[in-house]
Short mmCIF file of C-alpha atoms and ligand atoms in Angstrom, two decimals:
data_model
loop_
_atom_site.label_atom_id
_atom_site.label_comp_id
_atom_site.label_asym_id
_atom_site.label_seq_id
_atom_site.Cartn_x
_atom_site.Cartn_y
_atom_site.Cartn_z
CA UNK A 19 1.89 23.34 -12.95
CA UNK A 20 2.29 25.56 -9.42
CA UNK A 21 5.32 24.16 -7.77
CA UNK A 22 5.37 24.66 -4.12
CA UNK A 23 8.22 24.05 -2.33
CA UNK A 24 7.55 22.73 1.15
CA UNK A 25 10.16 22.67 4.10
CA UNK A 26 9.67 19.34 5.79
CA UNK A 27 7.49 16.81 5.11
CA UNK A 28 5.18 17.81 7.58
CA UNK A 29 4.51 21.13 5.85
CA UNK A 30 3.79 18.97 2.53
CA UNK A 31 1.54 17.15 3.91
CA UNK A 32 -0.11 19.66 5.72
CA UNK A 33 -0.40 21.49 2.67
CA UNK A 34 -1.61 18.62 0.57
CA UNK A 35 -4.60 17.96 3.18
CA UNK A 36 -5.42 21.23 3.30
CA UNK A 37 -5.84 21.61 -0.77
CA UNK A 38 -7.96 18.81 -0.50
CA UNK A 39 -10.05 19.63 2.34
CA UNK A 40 -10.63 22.74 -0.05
CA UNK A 41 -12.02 21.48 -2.88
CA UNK A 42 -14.12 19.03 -0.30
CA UNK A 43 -15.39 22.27 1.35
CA UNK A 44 -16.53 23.14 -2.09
CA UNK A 45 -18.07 20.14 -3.42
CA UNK A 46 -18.91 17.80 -0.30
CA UNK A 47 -19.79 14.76 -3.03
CA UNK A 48 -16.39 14.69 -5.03
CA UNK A 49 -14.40 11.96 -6.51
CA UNK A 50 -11.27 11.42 -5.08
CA UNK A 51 -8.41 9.13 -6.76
CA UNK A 52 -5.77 8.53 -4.28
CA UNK A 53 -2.11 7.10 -4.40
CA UNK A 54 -0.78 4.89 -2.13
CA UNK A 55 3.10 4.80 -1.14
CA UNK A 56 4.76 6.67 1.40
CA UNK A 57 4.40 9.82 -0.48
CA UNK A 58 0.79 10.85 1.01
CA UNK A 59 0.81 8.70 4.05
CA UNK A 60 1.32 11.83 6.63
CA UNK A 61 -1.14 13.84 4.41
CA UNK A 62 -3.64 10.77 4.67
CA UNK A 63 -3.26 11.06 8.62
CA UNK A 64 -4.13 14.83 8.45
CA UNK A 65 -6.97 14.49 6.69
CA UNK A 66 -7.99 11.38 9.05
CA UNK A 67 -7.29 14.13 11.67
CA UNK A 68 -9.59 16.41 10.35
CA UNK A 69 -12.39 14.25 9.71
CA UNK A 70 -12.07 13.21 13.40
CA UNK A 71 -12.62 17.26 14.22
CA UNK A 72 -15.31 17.63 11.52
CA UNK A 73 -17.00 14.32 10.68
CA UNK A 74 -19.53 15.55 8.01
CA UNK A 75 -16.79 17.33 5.74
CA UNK A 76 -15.74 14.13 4.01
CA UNK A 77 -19.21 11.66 4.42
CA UNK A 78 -20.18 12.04 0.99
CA UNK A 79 -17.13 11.65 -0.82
CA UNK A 80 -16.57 9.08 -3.35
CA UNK A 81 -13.05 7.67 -4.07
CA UNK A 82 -11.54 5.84 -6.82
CA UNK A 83 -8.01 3.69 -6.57
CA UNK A 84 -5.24 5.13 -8.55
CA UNK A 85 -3.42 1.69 -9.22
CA UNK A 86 -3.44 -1.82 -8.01
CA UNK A 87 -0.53 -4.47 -7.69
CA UNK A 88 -1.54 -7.21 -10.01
CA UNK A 89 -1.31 -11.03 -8.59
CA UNK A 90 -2.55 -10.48 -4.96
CA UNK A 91 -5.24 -12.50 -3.07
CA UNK A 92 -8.59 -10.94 -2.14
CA UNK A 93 -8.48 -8.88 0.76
CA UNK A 94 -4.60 -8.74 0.84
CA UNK A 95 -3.70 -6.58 3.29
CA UNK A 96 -0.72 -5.54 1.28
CA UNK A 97 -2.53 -3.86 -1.72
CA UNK A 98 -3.79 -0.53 -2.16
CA UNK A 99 -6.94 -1.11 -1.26
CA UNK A 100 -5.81 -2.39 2.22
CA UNK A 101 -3.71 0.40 2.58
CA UNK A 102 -6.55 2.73 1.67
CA UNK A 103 -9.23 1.40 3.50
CA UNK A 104 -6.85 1.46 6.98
CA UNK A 105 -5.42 4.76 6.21
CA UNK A 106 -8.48 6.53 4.49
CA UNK A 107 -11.58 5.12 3.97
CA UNK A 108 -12.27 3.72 7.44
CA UNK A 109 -10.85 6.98 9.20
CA UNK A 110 -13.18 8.63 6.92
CA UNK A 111 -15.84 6.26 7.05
CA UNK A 112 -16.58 5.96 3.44
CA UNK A 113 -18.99 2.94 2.62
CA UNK A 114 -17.85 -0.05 0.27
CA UNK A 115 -20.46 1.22 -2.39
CA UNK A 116 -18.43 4.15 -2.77
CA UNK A 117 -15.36 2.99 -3.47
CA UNK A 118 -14.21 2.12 -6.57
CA UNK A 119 -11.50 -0.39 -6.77
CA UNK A 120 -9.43 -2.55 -9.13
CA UNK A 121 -11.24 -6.23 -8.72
CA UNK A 122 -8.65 -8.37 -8.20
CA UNK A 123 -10.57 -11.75 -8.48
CA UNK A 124 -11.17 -11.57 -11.86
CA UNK A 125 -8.60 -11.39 -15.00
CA UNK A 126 -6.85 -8.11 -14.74
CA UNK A 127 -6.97 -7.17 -18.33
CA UNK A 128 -11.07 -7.18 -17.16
CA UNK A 129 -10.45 -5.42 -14.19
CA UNK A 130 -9.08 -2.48 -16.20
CA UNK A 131 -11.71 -2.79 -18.61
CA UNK A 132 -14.40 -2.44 -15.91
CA UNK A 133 -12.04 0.11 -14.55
CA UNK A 134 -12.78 2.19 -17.10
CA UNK A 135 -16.39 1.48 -18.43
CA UNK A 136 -17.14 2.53 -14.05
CA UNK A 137 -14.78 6.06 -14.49
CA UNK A 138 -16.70 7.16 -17.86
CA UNK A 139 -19.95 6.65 -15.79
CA UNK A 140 -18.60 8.04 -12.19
CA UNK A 141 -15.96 10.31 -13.13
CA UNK A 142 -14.44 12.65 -14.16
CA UNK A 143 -11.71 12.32 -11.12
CA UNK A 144 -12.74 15.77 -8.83
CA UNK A 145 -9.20 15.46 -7.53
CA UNK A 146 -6.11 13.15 -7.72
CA UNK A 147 -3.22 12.39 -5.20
CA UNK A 148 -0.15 11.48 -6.96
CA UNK A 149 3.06 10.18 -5.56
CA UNK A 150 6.34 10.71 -8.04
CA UNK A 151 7.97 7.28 -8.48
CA UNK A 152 11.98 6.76 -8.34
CA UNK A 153 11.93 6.36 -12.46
CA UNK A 154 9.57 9.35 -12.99
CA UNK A 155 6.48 7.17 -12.79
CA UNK A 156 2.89 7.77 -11.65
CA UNK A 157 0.21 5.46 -10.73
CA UNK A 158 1.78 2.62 -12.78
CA UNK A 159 2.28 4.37 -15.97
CA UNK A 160 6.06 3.63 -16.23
CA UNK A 161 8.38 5.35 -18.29
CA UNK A 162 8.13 4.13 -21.87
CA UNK A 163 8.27 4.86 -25.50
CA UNK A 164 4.67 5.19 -25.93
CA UNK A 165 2.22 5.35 -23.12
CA UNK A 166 -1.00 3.30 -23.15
CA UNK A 167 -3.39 5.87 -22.47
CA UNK A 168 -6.55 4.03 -20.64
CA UNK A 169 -6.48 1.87 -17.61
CA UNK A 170 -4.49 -0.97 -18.42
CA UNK A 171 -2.27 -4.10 -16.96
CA UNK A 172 1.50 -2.72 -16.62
CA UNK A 173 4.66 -4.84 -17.13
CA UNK A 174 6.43 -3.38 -13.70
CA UNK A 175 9.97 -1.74 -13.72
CA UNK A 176 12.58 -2.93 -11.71
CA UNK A 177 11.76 0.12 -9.96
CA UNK A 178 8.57 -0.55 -8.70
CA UNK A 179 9.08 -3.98 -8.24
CA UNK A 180 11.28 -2.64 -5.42
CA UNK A 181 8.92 -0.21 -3.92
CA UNK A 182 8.78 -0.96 -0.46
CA UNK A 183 5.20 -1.89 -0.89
CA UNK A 184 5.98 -5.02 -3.44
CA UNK A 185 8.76 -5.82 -1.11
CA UNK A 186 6.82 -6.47 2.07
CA UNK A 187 4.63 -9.30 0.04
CA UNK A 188 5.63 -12.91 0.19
CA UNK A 189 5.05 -13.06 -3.50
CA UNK A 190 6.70 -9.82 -5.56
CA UNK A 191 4.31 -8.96 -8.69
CA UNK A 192 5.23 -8.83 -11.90
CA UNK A 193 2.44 -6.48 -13.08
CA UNK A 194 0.14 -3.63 -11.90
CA UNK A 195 -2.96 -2.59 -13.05
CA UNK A 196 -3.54 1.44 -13.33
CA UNK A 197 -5.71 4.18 -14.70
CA UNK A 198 -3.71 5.68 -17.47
CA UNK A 199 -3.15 9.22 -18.34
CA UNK A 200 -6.16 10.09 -20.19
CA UNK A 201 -8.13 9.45 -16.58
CA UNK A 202 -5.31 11.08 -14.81
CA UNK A 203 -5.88 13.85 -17.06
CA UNK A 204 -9.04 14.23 -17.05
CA UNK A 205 -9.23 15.17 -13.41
CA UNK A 206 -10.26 18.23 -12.62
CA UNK A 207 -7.30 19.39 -9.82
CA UNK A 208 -4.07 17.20 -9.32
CA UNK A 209 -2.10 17.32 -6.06
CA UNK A 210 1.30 15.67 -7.04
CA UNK A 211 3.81 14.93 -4.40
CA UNK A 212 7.71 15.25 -5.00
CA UNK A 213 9.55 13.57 -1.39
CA UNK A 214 11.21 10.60 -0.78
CA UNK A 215 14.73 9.22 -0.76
CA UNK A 216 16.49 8.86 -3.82
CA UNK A 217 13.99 11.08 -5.74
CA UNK A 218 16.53 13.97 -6.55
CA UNK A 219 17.42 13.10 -9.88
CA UNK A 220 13.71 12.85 -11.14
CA UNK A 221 12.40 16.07 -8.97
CA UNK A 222 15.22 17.98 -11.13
CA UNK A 223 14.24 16.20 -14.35
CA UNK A 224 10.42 16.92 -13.66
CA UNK A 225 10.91 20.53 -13.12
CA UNK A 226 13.19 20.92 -16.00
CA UNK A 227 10.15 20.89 -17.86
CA UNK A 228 10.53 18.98 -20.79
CA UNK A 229 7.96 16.79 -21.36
CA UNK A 230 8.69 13.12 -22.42
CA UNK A 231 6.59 9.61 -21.95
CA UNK A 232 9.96 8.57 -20.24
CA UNK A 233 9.21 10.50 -17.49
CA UNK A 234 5.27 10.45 -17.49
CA UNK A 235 4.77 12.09 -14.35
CA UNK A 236 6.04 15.41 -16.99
CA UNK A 237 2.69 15.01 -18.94
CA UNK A 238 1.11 16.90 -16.07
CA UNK A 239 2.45 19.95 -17.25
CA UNK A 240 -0.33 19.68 -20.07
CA UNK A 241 -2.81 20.37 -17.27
CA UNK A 242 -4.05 23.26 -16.32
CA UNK A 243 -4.45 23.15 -12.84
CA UNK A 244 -1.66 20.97 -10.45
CA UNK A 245 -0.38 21.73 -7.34
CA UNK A 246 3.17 20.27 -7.38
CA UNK A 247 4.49 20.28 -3.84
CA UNK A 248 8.05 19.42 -3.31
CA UNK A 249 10.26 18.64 -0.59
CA UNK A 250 12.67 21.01 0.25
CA UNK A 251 15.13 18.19 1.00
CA UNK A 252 15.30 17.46 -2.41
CA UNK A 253 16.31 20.43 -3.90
C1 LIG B 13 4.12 3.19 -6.30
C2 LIG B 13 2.61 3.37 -6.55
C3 LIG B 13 2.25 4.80 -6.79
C4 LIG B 13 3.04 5.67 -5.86
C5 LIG B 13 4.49 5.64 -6.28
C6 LIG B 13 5.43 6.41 -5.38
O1 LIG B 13 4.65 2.22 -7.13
N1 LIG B 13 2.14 2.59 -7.65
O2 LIG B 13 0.85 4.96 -6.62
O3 LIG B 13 2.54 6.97 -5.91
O4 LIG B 13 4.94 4.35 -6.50
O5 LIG B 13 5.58 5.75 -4.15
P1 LIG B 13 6.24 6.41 -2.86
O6 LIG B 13 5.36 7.53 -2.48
O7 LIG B 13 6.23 5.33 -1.82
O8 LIG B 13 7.59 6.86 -3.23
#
């Protein structure tokens, strides 16, 4: 794992967008798994910004959701895929038939089984944006024992079930659905993200090194190749 440490947020994000506009620039039809979450929003809105100067560097992209809050209604504007689409794929302009998200009209024990069965024909992942959760988490692979290793439907922590994201809906889920760590790890390049309130005690856990399914976002330092960027603040 390369740790960066960043300033200010700004400079993360900056950073972040400009890793990814790299491997872009190097393979204009990649496949890019994205986490919602306050973590990449500013490095979502540089990348918009750059598409806006350079509207062919992102057209062919594909993009694949990282996670999904289980329960919502179809086209709830609350779920990652309306956060995506108003942050990412419509600044980008990415078509439907490109994006690959969790189907939340069906059974989500399905979902994560088509999940899957679509990533072993579309993947690997070219490049993944991860956001560190309060309790060490990423995507919704939550601290546990033993971690399930393909997409699957999570039981949420009390953590996440306070992430600001499941506290703006009327209804609060009890579940997620997320790709697990084998699909995490199977991307090629990872671009974690360490900022945030509150996230001191797990940025100094993570960097410790040791690596533990209690704090799963540690099992990326089995990979050969992520950019850790962390917010000075937290140090
Ligand atoms: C959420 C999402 C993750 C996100 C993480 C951190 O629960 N499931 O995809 O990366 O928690 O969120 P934030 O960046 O808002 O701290």
């Amino acid at each position: 794992m390369h740790v960066h440490t960043c300033e200010s947020y700004e400079r993360l994000s900056a950073h972040a967008a400009a890793l990814v506009a790299a491997d872009v620039e190097r393979k204009r039809n990649l496949l890019l798994c994205p986490a919602t979450g306050s973590s990449p929003t500013g490095m979502y809105r540089d990348i918009a910004g750059r598409a806006a100067g350079d509207p062919e560097l992102f057209r062919s992209i594909s993009v694949v959701a990282l996670d999904e809050w289980g329960g919502l209604g179809e086209g709830d504007p609350g779920s990652t895929t309306g956060y995506l689409k108003e942050r990412l794929l419509d600044p980008l302009g990415i078509p439907a038939d490109r994006f690959a998200a969790f189907d939340t009209t069906v059974d989500a024990a399905i979902a994560c089984g088509r999940m899957r069965a679509q990533l072993e024909r579309i993947g690997p992942i070219d490049v993944c944006v991860l956001g560190l959760g309060v309790n060490g988490h990423i995507g919704f692979n939550e601290p546990t024992p033993s971690l399930v290793p393909h997409c699957h439907v999570a039981r949420l922590s009390e953590e996440s079930r306070r992430h600001a994201m499941a506290r703006a809906m009327k209804n609060p889920p009890e579940f997620g659905l997320t790709l697990g760590m084998r699909e995490i790890l199977a991307a090629r390049h990872i671009v974690l993200l360490v900022t945030g309130e509150g996230k001191q005690s797990v940025a100094a856990r993570l960097l410790a090194g040791e690596v533990t399914t209690m704090l799963p976002a540690s099992l990326l330092w089995l990979h050969d190749n992520v950019d850790c960027l962390v917010d000075m603040a937290l140090l």
